[in-house]
mmCIF file of C-alpha atoms in Angstrom:
data_model
loop_
_atom_site.group_PDB
_atom_site.id
_atom_site.type_symbol
_atom_site.label_atom_id
_atom_site.label_comp_id
_atom_site.label_asym_id
_atom_site.label_seq_id
_atom_site.Cartn_x
_atom_site.Cartn_y
_atom_site.Cartn_z
ATOM 1 C CA MET A 764 -12.741 91.626 33.588
ATOM 2 C CA LEU A 765 -12.389 92.745 37.390
ATOM 3 C CA GLU A 766 -15.110 95.280 37.305
ATOM 4 C CA TYR A 767 -17.213 92.417 36.461
ATOM 5 C CA ILE A 768 -16.313 90.061 38.863
ATOM 6 C CA GLU A 769 -16.804 93.229 41.562
ATOM 7 C CA ASN A 770 -20.326 93.513 40.015
ATOM 8 C CA PHE A 771 -21.179 89.670 40.371
ATOM 9 C CA ALA A 772 -19.795 89.542 43.801
ATOM 10 C CA THR A 773 -21.867 92.698 45.186
ATOM 11 C CA GLU A 774 -25.000 91.158 43.381
ATOM 12 C CA ILE A 775 -25.017 88.066 45.258
ATOM 13 C CA GLY A 776 -24.050 89.225 48.435
ATOM 14 C CA PRO A 777 -21.084 88.626 50.931
ATOM 15 C CA VAL A 778 -21.709 85.241 52.114
ATOM 16 C CA LYS A 779 -22.352 83.620 48.599
ATOM 17 C CA ALA A 780 -19.263 85.575 47.329
ATOM 18 C CA ALA A 781 -17.709 84.131 49.910
ATOM 19 C CA LEU A 782 -18.338 80.465 49.021
ATOM 20 C CA VAL A 783 -17.914 81.075 45.543
ATOM 21 C CA ALA A 784 -14.338 82.451 46.331
ATOM 22 C CA THR A 785 -13.634 79.733 48.566
ATOM 23 C CA LEU A 786 -14.363 77.274 46.229
ATOM 24 C CA PHE A 787 -12.314 79.068 43.761
ATOM 25 C CA THR A 788 -9.262 78.327 45.693
ATOM 26 C CA TRP A 789 -10.410 74.902 46.360
ATOM 27 C CA LEU A 790 -10.175 74.422 43.279
ATOM 28 C CA LEU A 791 -6.865 75.658 42.546
ATOM 29 C CA THR A 792 -5.804 73.117 45.458
ATOM 30 C CA ALA A 793 -7.488 70.231 43.668
ATOM 31 C CA LEU A 794 -5.702 71.368 40.221
ATOM 32 C CA GLY A 795 -2.872 71.114 42.071
ATOM 33 C CA ALA A 796 -3.366 67.962 43.594
ATOM 34 C CA SER A 797 -4.057 66.313 40.114
ATOM 35 C CA LEU A 798 -0.533 67.003 38.933
ATOM 36 C CA VAL A 799 -0.074 63.298 40.575
ATOM 37 C CA PHE A 800 -1.896 61.817 37.727
ATOM 38 C CA PHE A 801 0.766 63.317 35.624
ATOM 39 C CA PHE A 802 4.214 62.898 37.820
ATOM 40 C CA LYS A 803 4.874 60.429 40.851
ATOM 41 C CA THR A 804 7.736 62.861 42.355
ATOM 42 C CA ILE A 805 8.844 66.209 42.685
ATOM 43 C CA LYS A 806 12.615 68.113 42.992
ATOM 44 C CA ARG A 807 13.172 68.679 46.550
ATOM 45 C CA SER A 808 14.039 72.228 45.597
ATOM 46 C CA VAL A 809 10.993 72.923 43.209
ATOM 47 C CA PHE A 810 8.907 71.449 46.706
ATOM 48 C CA ASP A 811 10.877 74.206 49.334
ATOM 49 C CA THR A 812 10.541 77.006 47.080
ATOM 50 C CA MET A 813 6.650 76.601 46.339
ATOM 51 C CA LEU A 814 6.256 75.998 50.129
ATOM 52 C CA GLY A 815 8.407 79.483 50.672
ATOM 53 C CA PHE A 816 5.842 81.061 48.007
ATOM 54 C CA THR A 817 2.967 79.876 50.170
ATOM 55 C CA GLY A 818 4.381 81.341 53.643
ATOM 56 C CA GLY A 819 4.825 85.017 51.408
ATOM 57 C CA VAL A 820 1.720 84.966 50.004
ATOM 58 C CA MET A 821 0.416 84.511 53.767
ATOM 59 C CA ILE A 822 2.447 87.076 55.342
ATOM 60 C CA ALA A 823 1.644 89.430 52.750
ATOM 61 C CA ALA A 824 -1.618 88.841 52.969
ATOM 62 C CA SER A 825 -1.848 89.312 56.613
ATOM 63 C CA PHE A 826 -0.547 92.429 56.642
ATOM 64 C CA TRP A 827 -1.989 94.533 53.230
ATOM 65 C CA SER A 828 -5.529 92.544 53.410
ATOM 66 C CA LEU A 829 -5.888 91.836 57.102
ATOM 67 C CA LEU A 830 -4.270 94.057 60.230
ATOM 68 C CA ALA A 831 -3.548 97.051 58.074
ATOM 69 C CA PRO A 832 -7.750 97.570 57.148
ATOM 70 C CA SER A 833 -8.270 96.353 60.895
ATOM 71 C CA ILE A 834 -6.124 99.520 62.204
ATOM 72 C CA LYS A 835 -7.648 101.749 59.502
ATOM 73 C CA ASN A 836 -10.942 100.973 60.877
ATOM 74 C CA SER A 837 -10.151 101.292 64.190
ATOM 75 C CA GLU A 838 -9.050 105.114 64.114
ATOM 76 C CA ALA A 839 -12.949 105.655 64.450
ATOM 77 C CA LEU A 840 -13.679 103.074 67.431
ATOM 78 C CA TYR A 841 -9.999 104.327 69.462
ATOM 79 C CA PRO A 842 -9.014 107.227 68.289
ATOM 80 C CA ASP A 843 -6.218 107.599 70.767
ATOM 81 C CA HIS A 844 -5.233 103.748 70.064
ATOM 82 C CA PRO A 845 -6.575 102.502 67.144
ATOM 83 C CA TRP A 846 -3.643 99.135 67.562
ATOM 84 C CA ILE A 847 -6.207 97.962 70.305
ATOM 85 C CA PRO A 848 -8.333 95.662 68.372
ATOM 86 C CA ALA A 849 -5.324 94.593 66.245
ATOM 87 C CA SER A 850 -3.394 93.378 68.567
ATOM 88 C CA ILE A 851 -6.165 91.588 71.160
ATOM 89 C CA GLY A 852 -7.446 89.843 67.518
ATOM 90 C CA PHE A 853 -4.293 88.986 66.026
ATOM 91 C CA LEU A 854 -2.893 87.617 69.659
ATOM 92 C CA ALA A 855 -6.539 85.572 70.052
ATOM 93 C CA GLY A 856 -5.704 84.321 66.206
ATOM 94 C CA GLY A 857 -2.401 82.576 67.219
ATOM 95 C CA LEU A 858 -4.034 81.624 70.291
ATOM 96 C CA PHE A 859 -6.527 80.076 68.596
ATOM 97 C CA ILE A 860 -4.469 77.884 65.925
ATOM 98 C CA PHE A 861 -2.334 76.843 68.826
ATOM 99 C CA GLY A 862 -4.651 75.254 70.578
ATOM 100 C CA LEU A 863 -5.717 73.341 67.756
ATOM 101 C CA ASP A 864 -2.257 72.550 66.929
ATOM 102 C CA LYS A 865 -1.797 70.937 70.548
ATOM 103 C CA LEU A 866 -5.184 68.771 70.284
ATOM 104 C CA MET A 867 -5.750 68.000 66.522
ATOM 105 C CA PRO A 868 -2.914 65.205 65.754
ATOM 106 C CA HIS A 869 -1.142 65.974 62.393
ATOM 107 C CA LEU A 870 2.078 65.745 60.633
ATOM 108 C CA HIS A 871 3.679 68.260 58.434
ATOM 109 C CA ILE A 872 5.121 67.421 55.317
ATOM 110 C CA ASN A 873 8.836 67.155 55.408
ATOM 111 C CA PHE A 874 8.474 65.550 58.757
ATOM 112 C CA ASN A 875 9.078 61.910 60.181
ATOM 113 C CA LYS A 876 6.271 59.911 61.145
ATOM 114 C CA GLU A 877 7.845 60.217 64.847
ATOM 115 C CA GLU A 878 7.374 63.956 64.117
ATOM 116 C CA THR A 879 3.429 64.379 64.803
ATOM 117 C CA GLU A 880 2.440 66.466 66.784
ATOM 118 C CA GLY A 881 -0.836 66.996 68.964
ATOM 119 C CA VAL A 882 -2.601 64.681 70.968
ATOM 120 C CA ALA A 883 -0.908 60.844 70.798
ATOM 121 C CA THR A 884 -2.748 58.606 67.897
ATOM 122 C CA LYS A 885 -2.469 55.445 65.895
ATOM 123 C CA TRP A 886 -3.477 57.187 62.821
ATOM 124 C CA HIS A 887 -1.872 56.478 59.299
ATOM 125 C CA LYS A 888 0.651 58.949 58.206
ATOM 126 C CA SER A 889 -1.179 59.761 55.225
ATOM 127 C CA THR A 890 -4.295 61.362 57.599
ATOM 128 C CA LEU A 891 -1.843 62.978 59.863
ATOM 129 C CA LEU A 892 -0.205 65.181 56.329
ATOM 130 C CA LEU A 893 -4.387 65.768 55.473
ATOM 131 C CA LEU A 894 -5.396 66.921 58.690
ATOM 132 C CA ALA A 895 -2.098 69.255 58.567
ATOM 133 C CA ILE A 896 -2.905 71.204 55.608
ATOM 134 C CA THR A 897 -6.543 71.257 57.036
ATOM 135 C CA LEU A 898 -5.304 73.142 59.944
ATOM 136 C CA HIS A 899 -3.070 75.501 57.606
ATOM 137 C CA ASN A 900 -6.512 76.205 55.062
ATOM 138 C CA ILE A 901 -8.694 77.295 58.122
ATOM 139 C CA PRO A 902 -6.821 80.595 58.606
ATOM 140 C CA GLU A 903 -7.335 81.033 54.840
ATOM 141 C CA GLY A 904 -10.803 80.448 54.497
ATOM 142 C CA LEU A 905 -11.698 82.613 57.691
ATOM 143 C CA ALA A 906 -9.596 85.354 56.009
ATOM 144 C CA VAL A 907 -11.626 85.334 52.989
ATOM 145 C CA GLY A 908 -15.027 85.110 54.622
ATOM 146 C CA ILE A 909 -14.274 88.043 56.977
ATOM 147 C CA LEU A 910 -12.889 90.266 54.377
ATOM 148 C CA PHE A 911 -15.966 90.328 52.238
ATOM 149 C CA GLY A 912 -18.113 91.193 55.317
ATOM 150 C CA ALA A 913 -15.758 93.272 56.194
ATOM 151 C CA ALA A 914 -16.682 95.019 52.632
ATOM 152 C CA ALA A 915 -20.141 94.364 52.441
ATOM 153 C CA ASN A 916 -20.413 96.600 55.918
ATOM 154 C CA GLY A 917 -18.644 99.229 54.490
ATOM 155 C CA MET A 918 -15.465 99.056 57.025
ATOM 156 C CA GLU A 919 -12.728 101.640 56.037
ATOM 157 C CA GLY A 920 -10.024 100.301 54.216
ATOM 158 C CA ALA A 921 -11.994 96.719 53.022
ATOM 159 C CA SER A 922 -13.372 96.525 49.768
ATOM 160 C CA ILE A 923 -14.635 93.809 47.322
ATOM 161 C CA SER A 924 -11.830 93.968 45.066
ATOM 162 C CA ALA A 925 -9.116 93.770 48.022
ATOM 163 C CA ALA A 926 -11.592 90.802 48.982
ATOM 164 C CA ILE A 927 -11.212 89.238 45.516
ATOM 165 C CA ALA A 928 -7.114 90.218 45.480
ATOM 166 C CA LEU A 929 -6.855 88.213 48.937
ATOM 167 C CA ALA A 930 -8.863 85.211 47.129
ATOM 168 C CA ILE A 931 -6.900 84.935 44.142
ATOM 169 C CA GLY A 932 -3.571 85.417 46.344
ATOM 170 C CA ILE A 933 -4.536 82.273 48.381
ATOM 171 C CA GLY A 934 -5.957 80.515 45.499
ATOM 172 C CA VAL A 935 -2.471 80.759 43.651
ATOM 173 C CA GLN A 936 -0.801 79.225 46.741
ATOM 174 C CA ASN A 937 -3.338 76.549 47.092
ATOM 175 C CA PHE A 938 -1.890 75.036 43.846
ATOM 176 C CA PRO A 939 1.086 74.007 45.189
ATOM 177 C CA GLU A 940 -0.562 73.091 48.432
ATOM 178 C CA GLY A 941 -2.875 70.425 46.640
ATOM 179 C CA LEU A 942 0.784 69.401 44.908
ATOM 180 C CA ALA A 943 2.840 69.186 48.338
ATOM 181 C CA VAL A 944 -0.266 66.558 49.949
ATOM 182 C CA ALA A 945 -0.784 64.635 46.885
ATOM 183 C CA MET A 946 2.675 64.038 46.288
ATOM 184 C CA PRO A 947 4.232 62.741 49.103
ATOM 185 C CA LEU A 948 1.685 60.192 49.496
ATOM 186 C CA ARG A 949 1.847 59.338 45.943
ATOM 187 C CA ARG A 950 5.622 58.544 46.563
ATOM 188 C CA GLN A 951 4.868 56.344 49.314
ATOM 189 C CA GLY A 952 2.605 53.966 47.100
ATOM 190 C CA VAL A 953 -0.633 55.177 47.543
ATOM 191 C CA SER A 954 -2.653 55.378 43.984
ATOM 192 C CA ARG A 955 -2.840 58.484 41.967
ATOM 193 C CA ARG A 956 -6.662 58.669 42.610
ATOM 194 C CA ARG A 957 -6.427 58.234 46.453
ATOM 195 C CA SER A 958 -3.423 60.888 46.442
ATOM 196 C CA PHE A 959 -5.438 63.148 44.273
ATOM 197 C CA TRP A 960 -8.434 62.732 46.611
ATOM 198 C CA PHE A 961 -6.473 63.483 49.760
ATOM 199 C CA GLY A 962 -4.503 66.623 48.006
ATOM 200 C CA GLN A 963 -7.854 68.202 47.197
ATOM 201 C CA LEU A 964 -9.625 66.933 50.651
ATOM 202 C CA SER A 965 -7.210 69.140 52.389
ATOM 203 C CA ALA A 966 -9.337 72.813 51.150
ATOM 204 C CA VAL A 967 -12.757 71.322 51.356
ATOM 205 C CA VAL A 968 -12.331 73.475 55.090
ATOM 206 C CA GLU A 969 -11.949 76.712 53.622
ATOM 207 C CA PRO A 970 -15.563 77.414 52.064
ATOM 208 C CA ILE A 971 -16.549 76.494 55.106
ATOM 209 C CA ALA A 972 -14.412 78.538 57.335
ATOM 210 C CA GLY A 973 -15.200 81.198 54.845
ATOM 211 C CA VAL A 974 -19.270 80.814 54.942
ATOM 212 C CA ILE A 975 -18.666 81.276 58.698
ATOM 213 C CA GLY A 976 -16.488 84.096 58.676
ATOM 214 C CA ALA A 977 -18.959 86.272 56.453
ATOM 215 C CA ILE A 978 -21.939 84.812 58.652
ATOM 216 C CA ALA A 979 -20.022 86.315 61.828
ATOM 217 C CA VAL A 980 -18.690 89.957 60.604
ATOM 218 C CA ILE A 981 -22.412 90.661 59.253
ATOM 219 C CA HIS A 982 -24.280 90.062 62.345
ATOM 220 C CA MET A 983 -21.772 91.231 64.515
ATOM 221 C CA GLN A 984 -20.139 94.299 63.169
ATOM 222 C CA SER A 985 -18.446 95.598 65.912
ATOM 223 C CA ILE A 986 -15.871 92.250 65.631
ATOM 224 C CA LEU A 987 -14.875 93.412 62.170
ATOM 225 C CA PRO A 988 -11.412 94.830 63.098
ATOM 226 C CA TYR A 989 -11.029 92.049 65.671
ATOM 227 C CA ALA A 990 -11.776 89.200 63.123
ATOM 228 C CA LEU A 991 -9.794 90.989 60.319
ATOM 229 C CA SER A 992 -6.445 90.858 63.311
ATOM 230 C CA PHE A 993 -8.002 87.206 64.465
ATOM 231 C CA ALA A 994 -7.327 85.790 60.707
ATOM 232 C CA ALA A 995 -4.099 87.508 60.420
ATOM 233 C CA GLY A 996 -2.721 86.109 63.562
ATOM 234 C CA ALA A 997 -3.638 82.527 62.385
ATOM 235 C CA MET A 998 -2.016 82.785 59.266
ATOM 236 C CA ILE A 999 1.118 84.399 60.586
ATOM 237 C CA PHE A 1000 1.190 81.273 63.281
ATOM 238 C CA VAL A 1001 0.651 78.769 60.418
ATOM 239 C CA VAL A 1002 3.603 79.950 58.382
ATOM 240 C CA VAL A 1003 6.006 80.677 61.613
ATOM 241 C CA GLU A 1004 5.499 77.162 62.927
ATOM 242 C CA GLU A 1005 4.906 75.126 60.101
ATOM 243 C CA VAL A 1006 5.443 76.632 56.811
ATOM 244 C CA ILE A 1007 8.960 78.087 57.060
ATOM 245 C CA PRO A 1008 10.044 75.134 59.383
ATOM 246 C CA GLU A 1009 9.539 72.698 56.879
ATOM 247 C CA THR A 1010 11.397 74.489 54.078
ATOM 248 C CA GLN A 1011 14.744 74.679 55.980
ATOM 249 C CA ARG A 1012 15.026 70.883 56.924
ATOM 250 C CA ASP A 1013 17.282 70.166 53.585
ATOM 251 C CA LYS A 1014 19.856 72.564 51.294
ATOM 252 C CA TYR A 1015 17.486 74.231 49.584
ATOM 253 C CA THR A 1016 16.548 77.100 52.277
ATOM 254 C CA ASP A 1017 17.767 79.860 49.974
ATOM 255 C CA LEU A 1018 15.787 79.224 47.418
ATOM 256 C CA ALA A 1019 12.625 78.512 50.130
ATOM 257 C CA VAL A 1020 13.348 82.294 50.873
ATOM 258 C CA LEU A 1021 13.373 83.203 47.280
ATOM 259 C CA GLY A 1022 10.097 81.314 46.644
ATOM 260 C CA PHE A 1023 9.222 83.295 50.066
ATOM 261 C CA MET A 1024 9.812 86.852 48.453
ATOM 262 C CA GLY A 1025 8.209 86.171 45.171
ATOM 263 C CA GLY A 1026 4.969 85.396 46.947
ATOM 264 C CA PHE A 1027 5.276 87.678 49.073
ATOM 265 C CA THR A 1028 5.705 90.767 46.451
ATOM 266 C CA LEU A 1029 2.919 88.767 44.116
ATOM 267 C CA MET A 1030 0.263 89.457 47.055
ATOM 268 C CA MET A 1031 1.381 92.962 47.583
ATOM 269 C CA ILE A 1032 1.161 93.726 43.863
ATOM 270 C CA LEU A 1033 -2.287 91.794 44.150
ATOM 271 C CA ASP A 1034 -3.600 93.855 47.249
ATOM 272 C CA VAL A 1035 -2.172 97.771 46.124
ATOM 273 C CA ALA A 1036 -3.004 96.853 42.424
ATOM 274 C CA LEU A 1037 -6.375 95.346 42.859
ATOM 275 C CA GLY A 1038 -7.274 96.938 46.203
#
């Protein structure tokens, strides 16, 4: 099955492969959001565990799928200092999301309306929640697209199978993300259909970011190691600034940590086994 998927991704090219992969991650987000048609609430313990799982997947993907290939590729460009592109790209990715975080009005899932971040606004809480998860999904889409582009360029340490593993990992953790947007809206009295719409809409940005990432590294091969570490820095910023704090606001912090470890382990297995 994996061989068939790899052949298909190779045949259609990196840009289309990135698009298909990120459409897959969007689909799993929509599947997660669809649970609002069957449930109105979800236990906070389950919610925090799923958020922890999401953080674990993103941290593992940042190293195994992005930073490690970046450093490996840089050994040929900077044999004495292979850490330079990874360091610059990593910091740039974090600063990029930091800038968006300060400019884009948004509200994290377990936070109150008065804790809205970004520029001041009177937008509805549901819109702010949607923007928070959208901000979260930008680096995920970029990561998938950049890795497909890197594999197409024959970058050492990057492969189609590794890109597929990354897409699978992000897709799996997107399932609870869709639920994480839709369920709070449902609890606030928003209709099931509208809650689902907002939940799946949060991941629409991933195919866009994925295609942009693939095109960028294909036409500018020299930025490959910087681009991989840029995506890693962006994801790490999101996890530390957003995901982890959201899991630490109730009494289920231990479950959140166990979820984190489970997500990290799953992504590590996927990358090592498939990549």
